Amino acid sequence: MSNLWDLSHIQPETNIVLDGETIPAIFWNAVEKRGSQVWMRQKKLGLWRPMSWAQTGDAVRDIAAGLLSLGFAHGECASILANTVIEWVLADLAVLSCGGVCSGIYPTDAASQVHYLCEDSRTTLLFVEDDEQLDKALEVRPQLPLLRKVIVFDMEGLRELNDPDVMGLDELRALGRAWLAQHPDAVKRRAAACQPDELAILVYTSGTTGKPKGAMHSHRGLVFSARGYNTLVAQDARDERMCFLPLCHIAERMGGEYFSLYTGAKLNFVENPETIPENVREIAPTVFTAVPRVWEKFYSGVMIALKEASWLQQAAYTWAIGVGTRIADQVLAGQPVSAGLKARFTLARWLALNNARKLIGIHRARFCVTGAAPISPDLVRWYMALGVPMLEVWGMTETCGAATGVPASRMKPGSIGPAAGFNEIRLDPATGEMLVRGTNVFMGYLNQPEKTAETLDAEGWLHTGDVGTMDDEGFFRITDRMKDIIITAGGKNVTPSELENELKFSPYITDAVVIGDKRAYLTVIIMIDQENVEKFAQDTDIPFSNYASLTRAPEVQELIQSEIDRVNQKFARVEQIKKFFLLDTQLSAEDEELTPTMKLKRKLVEKKYAPQIDAMY
């Protein structure tokens, strides 16, 4: 179990731990080197089923050979439409081992989006998870003349299907084994033919306006980034990770799959998105990367459980978290922690903090990583007070994930850390925009040279759209998106993300969008945390019949107003929120208002709810 005052277990690793200049080269070297060691585990029918490196190699070899038998050519694109499952990784590595290009599609995407992504990427083979995803593929297949085959991971419910261009993964593997019997070195030769500068993967950005853009990443960029991640915070084969974010998003693809491929850390796949809270407690990852929404949800769970606890348990927690907070403050200030305070922290862990960590599932965590969206500094301090270092990273699809990272030796809540050693970062002197340059920066947008030219300048600097500041230690802080900065009618510049982060620290608020550009004052659109607000309503005998009636209950309105009042106290009068309204529709990743990483799309929300916004003014 980690202690904030001794972070010797969190050291960067600058040596290359696995040779190879392409993803297939690294993978096949890993299979040879690690053999019978377990790499991946997935829970099915209540049992955790392990898969060794050797077994992974056999599966990838079969699938890759099956693709070759179907005529899959070097440089062709295959897409994957599935949740985060082991088969996703197998298909991805097989496609790359064939010298192909692999593109991921969010499992929540509608059929029309599947059509656009397959057409834009010139997909010839499509992997889908099950009958639900197959339905989307079959709906748009007539409009995709290049699509030759659809391969289904889970054929349950499709036993009677008779379609010559649809096959199960097991059938593809059997084809592959037959092909290998005739061409034993085919996969090995094709993998060896991959070149570092060739296109490897497409990661489509979830644009809030216009069509998604396919960010192109080369093998060189992916390998360079995986090695670079280890120079931020190292992991190895002793570590356990939880694989649960969408694999078509750069965070899990790069920070989960490829980083673990390089370092040998075990990947544990959750059963499904609904079982994440239970699965994380079973897995107890030693390295845990998640988006702020997940960290906020865990914090809310502890706060709600605390309200149901006895007065004695509440008193023990209050004392214990106070001890943890004092240690966190001293560590942040660079001061030594006294022996007496260390002893009190041991007692604090035994009394309350260990239980809080176990409730979340971070009792074995060496450290936690947060990224993909801004997070409240107070939330980072709370995790530190539990005794778990929380390190913030910043990056984007176009930088292959992390481009900055807070070092464990110098944590600063609210900062995204200095530039990672593997890339350069500077601020545009005129606008404060963060600019990034390095081998990790993408090749450009597929089929969109004008968008590429807008984003990548002639000197190779990526214009990120994020506005930041840098302190005298070289630590960056994101102040906002260039397009999101609010200038009120009175001329005051307001950073909405600061207010939004404070609001999301509430256990009753899942997301918030602050409004006020060219307006007289600030207002906010709020999405409540359904589970916690429902519990509040039940505990206080507030009648409600459905989600919409819950949001309209006067007591719930008062509850949210009290949370806004709490946040307003931290800001100047001109920056305070005057009015709010609650979204009365329960949103999920399938709804257009949310990105696949569960963030409200600011521009779309402002447009869709314009009448409600105008009513607040």
XYZ file of C-alpha atoms in Angstrom:
617
model
C 0.000 0.000 0.000
C 1.423 3.379 -0.992
C 2.403 6.142 1.412
C 2.544 9.724 0.221
C 5.809 10.371 2.048
C 7.569 7.428 0.362
C 7.064 7.367 -3.392
C 10.157 5.324 -4.243
C 7.838 2.744 -5.870
C 6.772 5.305 -8.481
C 9.880 5.811 -10.563
C 10.211 6.624 -14.262
C 11.925 4.045 -16.477
C 14.136 5.441 -19.221
C 15.574 2.145 -20.498
C 13.839 0.359 -23.376
C 12.195 -2.675 -21.752
C 11.090 -4.411 -24.970
C 12.597 -4.141 -28.436
C 10.656 -3.453 -31.612
C 9.942 -0.448 -33.824
C 6.363 -1.370 -34.790
C 3.411 -2.585 -32.700
C 3.531 -6.094 -34.287
C 7.294 -6.336 -33.646
C 6.821 -5.416 -29.978
C 3.884 -7.813 -29.629
C 5.648 -10.851 -31.092
C 8.778 -10.079 -29.048
C 6.550 -9.946 -25.938
C 4.982 -13.327 -26.771
C 8.417 -14.897 -27.153
C 9.817 -13.276 -24.007
C 6.833 -13.690 -21.639
C 5.327 -16.976 -22.899
C 3.285 -18.607 -20.132
C 2.881 -15.426 -18.038
C -0.725 -14.161 -17.864
C -1.367 -10.976 -19.842
C -5.168 -10.611 -19.934
C -8.120 -11.724 -17.801
C -11.829 -11.383 -18.488
C -14.791 -12.255 -16.277
C -17.394 -14.445 -17.946
C -20.238 -16.284 -16.222
C -18.843 -15.329 -12.821
C -15.332 -16.678 -13.420
C -12.114 -14.827 -14.205
C -10.568 -16.487 -17.255
C -6.831 -15.843 -17.777
C -5.031 -15.635 -21.121
C -1.254 -15.998 -21.286
C 1.023 -14.250 -23.756
C 1.479 -17.557 -25.597
C -2.301 -18.091 -25.822
C -2.733 -14.510 -27.019
C -0.078 -15.146 -29.653
C -1.902 -18.283 -30.864
C -5.215 -16.413 -31.116
C -3.699 -13.408 -32.910
C -1.812 -15.693 -35.311
C -5.022 -17.602 -36.151
C -7.039 -14.408 -36.702
C -4.297 -12.764 -38.760
C -3.939 -15.872 -40.946
C -7.716 -15.947 -41.342
C -7.610 -12.340 -42.560
C -4.850 -13.214 -45.030
C -6.953 -16.117 -46.335
C -9.747 -13.601 -47.001
C -7.348 -11.551 -49.120
C -6.743 -8.772 -46.572
C -3.966 -6.710 -48.156
C -1.130 -4.683 -46.624
C -2.420 -1.145 -45.961
C -6.130 -2.070 -46.040
C -8.375 -0.914 -43.199
C -10.387 -3.081 -40.820
C -12.748 -1.582 -38.229
C -13.871 -2.860 -34.825
C -17.362 -2.142 -33.459
C -17.460 -3.556 -29.932
C -17.317 -2.876 -26.224
C -14.029 -3.238 -24.340
C -13.456 -6.998 -24.505
C -10.398 -9.232 -25.001
C -11.460 -9.966 -28.587
C -11.046 -6.241 -29.372
C -7.337 -6.501 -28.522
C -6.932 -9.780 -30.438
C -8.537 -8.320 -33.573
C -6.501 -5.103 -33.319
C -3.162 -6.954 -33.010
C -4.125 -9.340 -35.805
C -4.983 -6.491 -38.189
C -1.708 -4.712 -37.363
C 0.243 -7.988 -37.748
C -1.140 -8.202 -41.297
C 0.248 -4.744 -42.049
C -3.307 -3.394 -42.002
C -4.792 -0.236 -40.536
C -7.143 -0.632 -37.565
C -9.983 1.782 -36.801
C -12.246 1.641 -33.745
C -15.951 2.517 -33.662
C -17.780 3.360 -30.428
C -20.298 0.638 -29.515
C -22.840 3.386 -28.826
C -22.603 4.803 -32.371
C -25.748 4.675 -34.487
C -25.896 2.847 -37.835
C -25.486 6.150 -39.708
C -22.219 6.835 -37.855
C -21.002 3.292 -38.565
C -21.674 3.980 -42.248
C -19.732 7.268 -42.231
C -16.707 5.820 -40.373
C -16.474 2.704 -42.544
C -16.864 4.738 -45.724
C -14.340 7.402 -44.680
C -11.732 4.797 -43.653
C -12.381 2.572 -46.702
C -13.023 -0.380 -44.390
C -12.941 -3.771 -46.111
C -13.422 -6.016 -43.042
C -15.582 -5.159 -40.032
C -15.404 -6.882 -36.633
C -18.565 -6.580 -34.523
C -19.232 -7.786 -30.985
C -22.654 -9.439 -31.200
C -26.070 -9.530 -32.869
C -26.907 -5.988 -31.704
C -23.841 -4.509 -33.428
C -24.296 -6.801 -36.435
C -27.740 -5.265 -37.011
C -26.105 -1.841 -37.481
C -23.566 -3.273 -39.919
C -26.192 -5.091 -41.989
C -28.373 -1.962 -42.110
C -25.633 0.062 -43.834
C -23.862 -2.747 -45.733
C -25.645 -1.935 -49.047
C -24.041 1.536 -48.953
C -20.529 0.125 -48.323
C -19.342 -1.474 -51.587
C -15.786 -1.981 -50.228
C -16.960 -4.028 -47.226
C -16.252 -7.705 -47.958
C -16.827 -9.509 -44.660
C -18.329 -8.918 -41.224
C -16.781 -10.988 -38.410
C -18.777 -11.488 -35.183
C -17.049 -12.054 -31.814
C -20.073 -13.577 -30.050
C -22.339 -15.690 -32.259
C -24.859 -16.474 -29.521
C -28.314 -15.772 -30.924
C -26.985 -16.015 -34.503
C -26.875 -19.804 -34.885
C -29.513 -19.720 -37.630
C -27.859 -16.886 -39.563
C -27.098 -17.852 -43.137
C -25.191 -15.007 -44.731
C -22.092 -15.783 -46.840
C -20.470 -12.470 -45.894
C -20.937 -12.823 -42.122
C -18.837 -15.244 -40.069
C -17.988 -15.890 -36.420
C -14.544 -15.285 -34.936
C -14.134 -19.023 -34.246
C -14.816 -19.765 -37.914
C -12.226 -17.145 -38.923
C -9.669 -18.744 -36.575
C -10.352 -22.177 -38.102
C -9.796 -20.659 -41.563
C -6.555 -19.194 -40.263
C -5.261 -22.502 -38.938
C -5.973 -24.156 -42.300
C -4.166 -21.288 -44.061
C -1.167 -21.608 -41.717
C -0.904 -25.316 -42.514
C -0.273 -24.315 -46.144
C 1.612 -21.044 -45.440
C 3.326 -21.486 -42.022
C 5.380 -18.257 -42.172
C 2.705 -16.005 -43.752
C 1.841 -13.989 -40.630
C 5.481 -13.716 -39.562
C 6.498 -12.387 -42.989
C 3.616 -9.916 -43.145
C 4.324 -8.592 -39.623
C 8.029 -8.195 -40.463
C 7.102 -6.179 -43.557
C 5.471 -3.438 -41.401
C 7.474 -0.217 -41.454
C 7.640 2.294 -38.546
C 6.412 5.246 -40.620
C 3.366 3.438 -42.008
C -0.144 4.269 -40.855
C -1.171 1.888 -38.036
C -4.406 3.107 -36.464
C -7.195 5.619 -36.974
C -8.761 7.255 -33.920
C -11.844 9.269 -34.779
C -12.307 12.379 -32.659
C -15.763 12.848 -31.166
C -16.294 16.299 -32.635
C -19.110 18.380 -31.154
C -19.660 20.017 -34.538
C -19.287 18.512 -37.982
C -18.233 14.984 -38.871
C -15.657 13.122 -36.751
C -12.075 13.437 -38.010
C -9.879 10.348 -38.372
C -6.592 11.072 -36.580
C -3.814 9.034 -38.208
C -1.096 7.476 -36.028
C 1.967 5.662 -37.317
C 3.682 2.647 -35.746
C 6.614 4.916 -34.902
C 4.364 7.330 -33.006
C 2.642 4.546 -31.052
C 5.887 2.822 -30.047
C 7.525 6.152 -29.182
C 4.547 7.071 -26.981
C 4.430 3.703 -25.176
C 8.116 4.051 -24.305
C 7.515 7.676 -23.350
C 4.712 6.784 -20.946
C 7.185 4.662 -18.983
C 9.358 7.741 -18.488
C 6.390 9.488 -16.841
C 5.433 6.701 -14.414
C 6.747 3.180 -14.908
C 4.765 -0.044 -14.627
C 5.811 -3.664 -15.109
C 4.566 -7.280 -15.142
C 3.756 -7.126 -11.414
C 1.120 -4.469 -12.017
C -2.604 -5.072 -12.507
C -4.651 -2.697 -14.633
C -8.378 -2.507 -15.304
C -9.387 -2.209 -18.957
C -12.816 -0.571 -19.156
C -12.745 2.708 -21.115
C -13.630 2.448 -24.841
C -10.674 0.937 -26.745
C -11.469 3.142 -29.732
C -10.567 6.156 -27.534
C -6.870 7.048 -27.385
C -6.771 6.846 -23.560
C -7.480 3.093 -23.290
C -5.923 2.136 -26.632
C -2.620 3.815 -25.802
C -2.545 3.929 -21.982
C -4.210 0.535 -21.558
C -3.560 -1.852 -24.457
C -0.266 -0.627 -25.970
C 1.352 0.542 -22.719
C 0.598 -2.845 -21.106
C 1.787 -4.624 -24.255
C 5.116 -2.817 -23.871
C 5.540 -3.191 -20.098
C 3.860 -6.563 -19.442
C 1.311 -5.213 -16.934
C -1.801 -7.432 -16.668
C -5.009 -6.204 -18.306
C -8.258 -7.101 -16.511
C -11.427 -6.610 -18.559
C -14.680 -5.743 -16.785
C -17.782 -7.834 -17.501
C -19.726 -4.889 -18.892
C -19.980 -1.120 -18.275
C -22.616 -1.658 -15.532
C -20.380 -3.914 -13.415
C -17.398 -1.533 -13.185
C -17.898 -0.697 -9.456
C -18.030 -4.402 -8.489
C -15.228 -5.435 -10.849
C -12.804 -2.764 -9.659
C -13.157 -4.043 -6.087
C -12.369 -7.584 -7.285
C -9.442 -6.547 -9.492
C -8.016 -3.979 -7.039
C -5.711 -2.516 -9.719
C -2.248 -1.409 -8.692
C -2.252 1.206 -11.465
C -5.596 2.828 -12.185
C -6.272 5.296 -15.002
C -9.735 6.825 -15.335
C -11.539 9.965 -16.441
C -12.731 12.547 -13.865
C -16.330 11.298 -14.167
C -15.231 7.961 -12.661
C -13.227 9.565 -9.826
C -16.175 11.841 -9.031
C -18.537 8.855 -8.947
C -16.284 6.930 -6.539
C -16.044 9.974 -4.238
C -19.840 10.355 -4.296
C -20.249 6.688 -3.354
C -18.063 7.137 -0.269
C -19.892 10.340 0.746
C -23.300 8.675 0.429
C -22.133 5.580 2.358
C -20.813 7.903 5.070
C -24.238 9.509 5.509
C -25.657 6.054 6.314
C -22.865 5.234 8.759
C -23.164 5.439 12.557
C -22.081 8.611 14.369
C -19.023 6.725 15.633
C -18.000 5.729 12.087
C -18.578 9.293 10.880
C -16.440 10.662 13.704
C -13.661 8.147 12.927
C -13.712 9.124 9.246
C -13.659 12.858 10.037
C -10.599 12.425 12.266
C -8.872 10.045 9.838
C -9.373 12.179 6.721
C -8.137 15.164 8.727
C -4.868 13.310 9.449
C -4.591 12.326 5.772
C -5.223 15.917 4.675
C -2.445 17.222 6.965
C 0.001 14.730 5.425
C -1.142 15.625 1.893
C -0.630 19.337 2.653
C 2.907 18.698 3.953
C 3.829 16.526 0.966
C 2.481 19.169 -1.434
C 4.503 21.825 0.393
C 7.638 19.676 0.111
C 7.908 19.332 3.905
C 8.967 16.150 5.736
C 6.262 14.161 7.530
C 7.018 13.631 11.215
C 7.148 10.172 12.812
C 4.202 11.111 15.031
C 2.035 12.063 12.062
C 3.009 8.845 10.249
C 1.935 6.863 13.315
C -1.409 8.709 13.444
C -1.899 7.981 9.733
C -1.368 4.245 10.361
C -4.175 4.441 12.919
C -6.287 6.555 10.540
C -5.973 3.909 7.849
C -6.969 1.163 10.247
C -9.950 3.133 11.594
C -11.477 4.447 8.373
C -9.295 5.166 5.350
C -8.654 1.523 4.414
C -12.411 0.941 4.329
C -12.912 3.936 2.023
C -10.169 2.640 -0.278
C -11.674 -0.852 -0.327
C -15.132 0.544 -1.022
C -13.697 2.152 -4.174
C -11.293 -0.686 -5.037
C -8.026 1.276 -4.785
C -6.633 -0.430 -1.672
C -3.725 -1.905 -3.687
C -3.176 1.144 -5.925
C 0.406 2.391 -6.141
C -0.976 5.479 -7.852
C -3.985 6.694 -9.825
C -3.967 8.669 -13.050
C -6.631 11.113 -14.205
C -6.962 12.693 -17.628
C -9.200 13.398 -20.673
C -10.997 16.269 -18.886
C -10.313 18.809 -16.118
C -10.662 17.612 -12.508
C -11.278 19.537 -9.298
C -8.043 20.097 -7.298
C -10.056 19.389 -4.125
C -10.890 15.920 -5.471
C -7.191 15.226 -6.153
C -6.380 16.296 -2.555
C -9.095 13.967 -1.201
C -7.546 10.933 -2.906
C -4.148 12.025 -1.621
C -5.624 12.250 1.883
C -6.657 8.593 1.527
C -2.960 7.931 0.918
C -3.174 7.386 -2.866
C -1.073 9.625 -5.135
C -3.258 10.967 -7.955
C -1.295 12.151 -10.980
C -2.931 14.311 -13.621
C -1.923 13.953 -17.268
C -2.966 16.042 -20.235
C -3.062 15.251 -23.898
C -5.444 14.561 -26.724
C -6.099 12.153 -29.559
C -3.673 14.066 -31.752
C -0.791 13.778 -29.233
C -1.281 10.005 -28.855
C -2.601 10.574 -25.338
C -0.465 12.079 -22.583
C 1.800 14.997 -23.524
C 2.297 16.286 -19.958
C 2.261 14.535 -16.608
C 2.495 15.479 -12.947
C 5.571 13.715 -11.479
C 5.023 11.775 -8.246
C 7.992 13.630 -6.765
C 6.270 17.025 -7.195
C 2.483 16.809 -7.110
C 0.483 20.000 -7.723
C -3.323 19.662 -7.711
C -4.808 21.838 -10.440
C -1.704 21.440 -12.607
C -1.231 19.043 -15.522
C 2.508 18.937 -14.858
C 5.462 19.853 -17.058
C 5.890 18.740 -20.660
C 6.664 15.026 -20.916
C 10.297 14.410 -21.773
C 9.329 12.938 -25.133
C 7.749 16.124 -26.586
C 8.062 19.900 -26.578
C 5.321 22.270 -25.406
C 5.155 26.037 -25.682
C 2.473 28.671 -25.252
C 1.462 30.872 -28.157
C 2.577 34.366 -27.000
C -0.507 36.014 -28.492
C -3.301 33.672 -27.375
C -1.825 31.438 -24.661
C -2.738 28.372 -26.730
C -0.783 25.201 -25.884
C 1.333 24.003 -28.818
C 2.893 20.520 -28.902
C 5.663 19.095 -31.091
C 7.178 15.608 -31.065
C 7.236 12.148 -32.638
C 4.055 11.335 -30.696
C 2.082 13.984 -32.623
C -0.240 12.479 -35.233
C 0.278 12.310 -39.003
C -2.817 14.402 -39.781
C -6.523 13.839 -40.423
C -7.556 11.196 -42.947
C -9.000 12.715 -46.141
C -9.032 16.207 -44.594
C -5.877 18.092 -45.649
C -7.448 21.503 -44.907
C -8.273 20.476 -41.300
C -4.752 19.066 -40.945
C -3.269 22.378 -42.136
C -5.391 24.267 -39.591
C -4.088 22.076 -36.757
C -0.473 21.299 -37.717
C 1.700 24.249 -38.748
C 4.690 24.162 -41.104
C 7.165 23.730 -38.200
C 5.317 20.676 -36.866
C 3.604 22.417 -33.939
C 0.170 21.016 -33.091
C -2.353 23.727 -32.215
C -4.338 22.065 -29.417
C -7.108 24.613 -28.851
C -6.395 24.503 -25.094
C -5.393 27.750 -23.394
C -2.874 27.449 -20.582
C -0.376 29.120 -18.297
C 3.072 27.999 -17.124
C 4.578 28.645 -13.677
C 8.241 29.213 -12.805
C 8.799 25.452 -12.343
C 7.586 24.689 -15.871
C 4.259 23.240 -14.709
C 1.327 23.929 -17.000
C -2.243 24.667 -16.051
C -5.138 24.525 -18.508
C -7.367 27.566 -18.142
C -9.892 26.554 -20.810
C -10.645 25.639 -24.395
C -10.094 28.637 -26.694
C -13.652 28.282 -27.959
C -15.154 27.984 -24.469
C -13.900 31.130 -22.720
C -16.867 33.283 -21.706
C -16.769 37.059 -22.052
C -19.758 38.525 -20.233
C -21.679 41.588 -21.406
C -19.667 43.542 -18.831
C -16.400 42.458 -20.499
C -15.331 40.003 -17.777
C -13.390 36.943 -18.981
C -14.665 33.821 -17.202
C -13.202 30.312 -17.327
C -16.276 28.033 -17.186
C -14.320 24.838 -16.461
C -13.241 26.139 -13.017
C -16.858 26.634 -11.955
C -17.939 23.371 -13.570
C -15.237 21.363 -11.765
C -16.314 22.779 -8.411
C -19.939 21.899 -9.140
C -19.048 18.344 -10.205
C -17.309 17.869 -6.841
C -20.849 17.654 -5.407
C -22.170 14.077 -5.032
C -25.491 15.301 -6.437
C -24.132 16.787 -9.680
C -22.813 14.629 -12.517
C -22.089 17.368 -15.060
C -22.553 21.097 -15.572
C -22.315 23.582 -18.429
C -21.864 27.238 -17.453
C -23.501 29.785 -19.788
C -22.866 33.528 -20.003
C -21.053 34.562 -23.187
C -22.191 38.115 -24.054
C -24.793 37.840 -21.283
C -25.320 40.000 -18.213
C -24.604 37.199 -15.727
C -23.719 33.502 -15.505
C -26.219 30.641 -15.486
C -25.712 26.888 -15.543
C -27.274 23.748 -17.011
C -26.946 20.823 -14.599
C -27.223 17.063 -14.993
C -27.968 15.519 -11.600
C -26.492 12.284 -10.291
C -29.573 10.103 -10.537
C -28.571 7.478 -7.967
C -27.571 9.943 -5.246
C -30.464 12.369 -5.796
C -32.963 9.495 -5.823
C -31.535 8.312 -2.510
C -31.806 11.847 -1.112
C -35.459 11.946 -2.205
C -36.225 8.558 -0.662
C -34.467 9.418 2.611
C -36.400 12.690 2.943
C -39.796 11.330 1.753
C -39.935 13.429 -1.414
C -42.492 11.957 -3.820
C -41.425 11.381 -7.443
C -42.678 9.093 -10.197
C -39.848 9.270 -12.727
C -36.579 11.041 -13.513
C -38.271 14.190 -14.855
C -40.511 14.573 -11.790
C -37.433 14.091 -9.583
C -35.672 17.052 -11.226
C -38.789 19.220 -10.773
C -39.283 18.502 -7.052
C -38.879 21.773 -5.089
C -36.692 20.027 -2.491
C -34.323 18.787 -5.232
C -34.191 22.282 -6.713
C -33.296 23.594 -3.241
C -30.643 20.884 -2.841
C -28.928 21.897 -6.093
C -29.262 25.602 -5.204
C -27.418 24.906 -1.938
C -24.609 23.219 -3.922
C -24.401 26.254 -6.240
C -24.344 28.588 -3.200
C -21.402 26.584 -1.824
C -19.468 26.999 -5.065
C -20.365 30.698 -5.459
C -18.618 31.479 -2.176
C -15.287 30.614 -3.819
C -15.659 33.113 -6.671
C -15.863 36.870 -7.121
C -19.359 38.349 -7.404
C -19.101 38.846 -11.165
C -18.168 35.134 -11.584
C -21.042 33.758 -9.511
C -23.897 31.729 -10.967
C -27.271 33.472 -10.696
C -29.702 30.887 -12.095
C -29.792 27.239 -13.147
C -31.974 24.596 -14.698
C -31.826 20.812 -14.430
C -31.881 18.576 -17.486
C -35.037 16.512 -17.035
C -33.906 13.724 -19.394
C -31.679 10.883 -18.267
C -28.716 10.916 -20.666
C -26.437 8.013 -21.590
C -23.553 7.585 -24.040
C -26.128 6.878 -26.787
C -27.523 10.436 -26.536
C -26.130 13.116 -28.806
C -25.574 15.517 -25.888
C -22.827 13.300 -24.436
C -19.425 12.395 -25.828
C -18.411 8.707 -25.603
C -16.346 9.649 -22.530
C -19.569 10.958 -20.931
C -18.886 14.702 -21.127
C -21.679 17.117 -22.049
C -21.051 18.695 -25.456
C -21.080 22.410 -24.678
C -22.048 23.797 -28.095
C -24.712 21.184 -28.739
C -26.243 21.639 -25.274
C -26.296 25.429 -25.711
C -28.069 25.051 -29.050
C -30.505 22.306 -28.044
C -31.599 24.005 -24.828
C -31.595 27.589 -26.141
C -35.227 28.266 -25.049
C -34.504 27.164 -21.463
C -31.302 29.240 -21.443
C -33.103 32.331 -22.745
C -35.772 31.873 -20.053
C -33.070 32.318 -17.376
C -32.326 35.774 -18.765
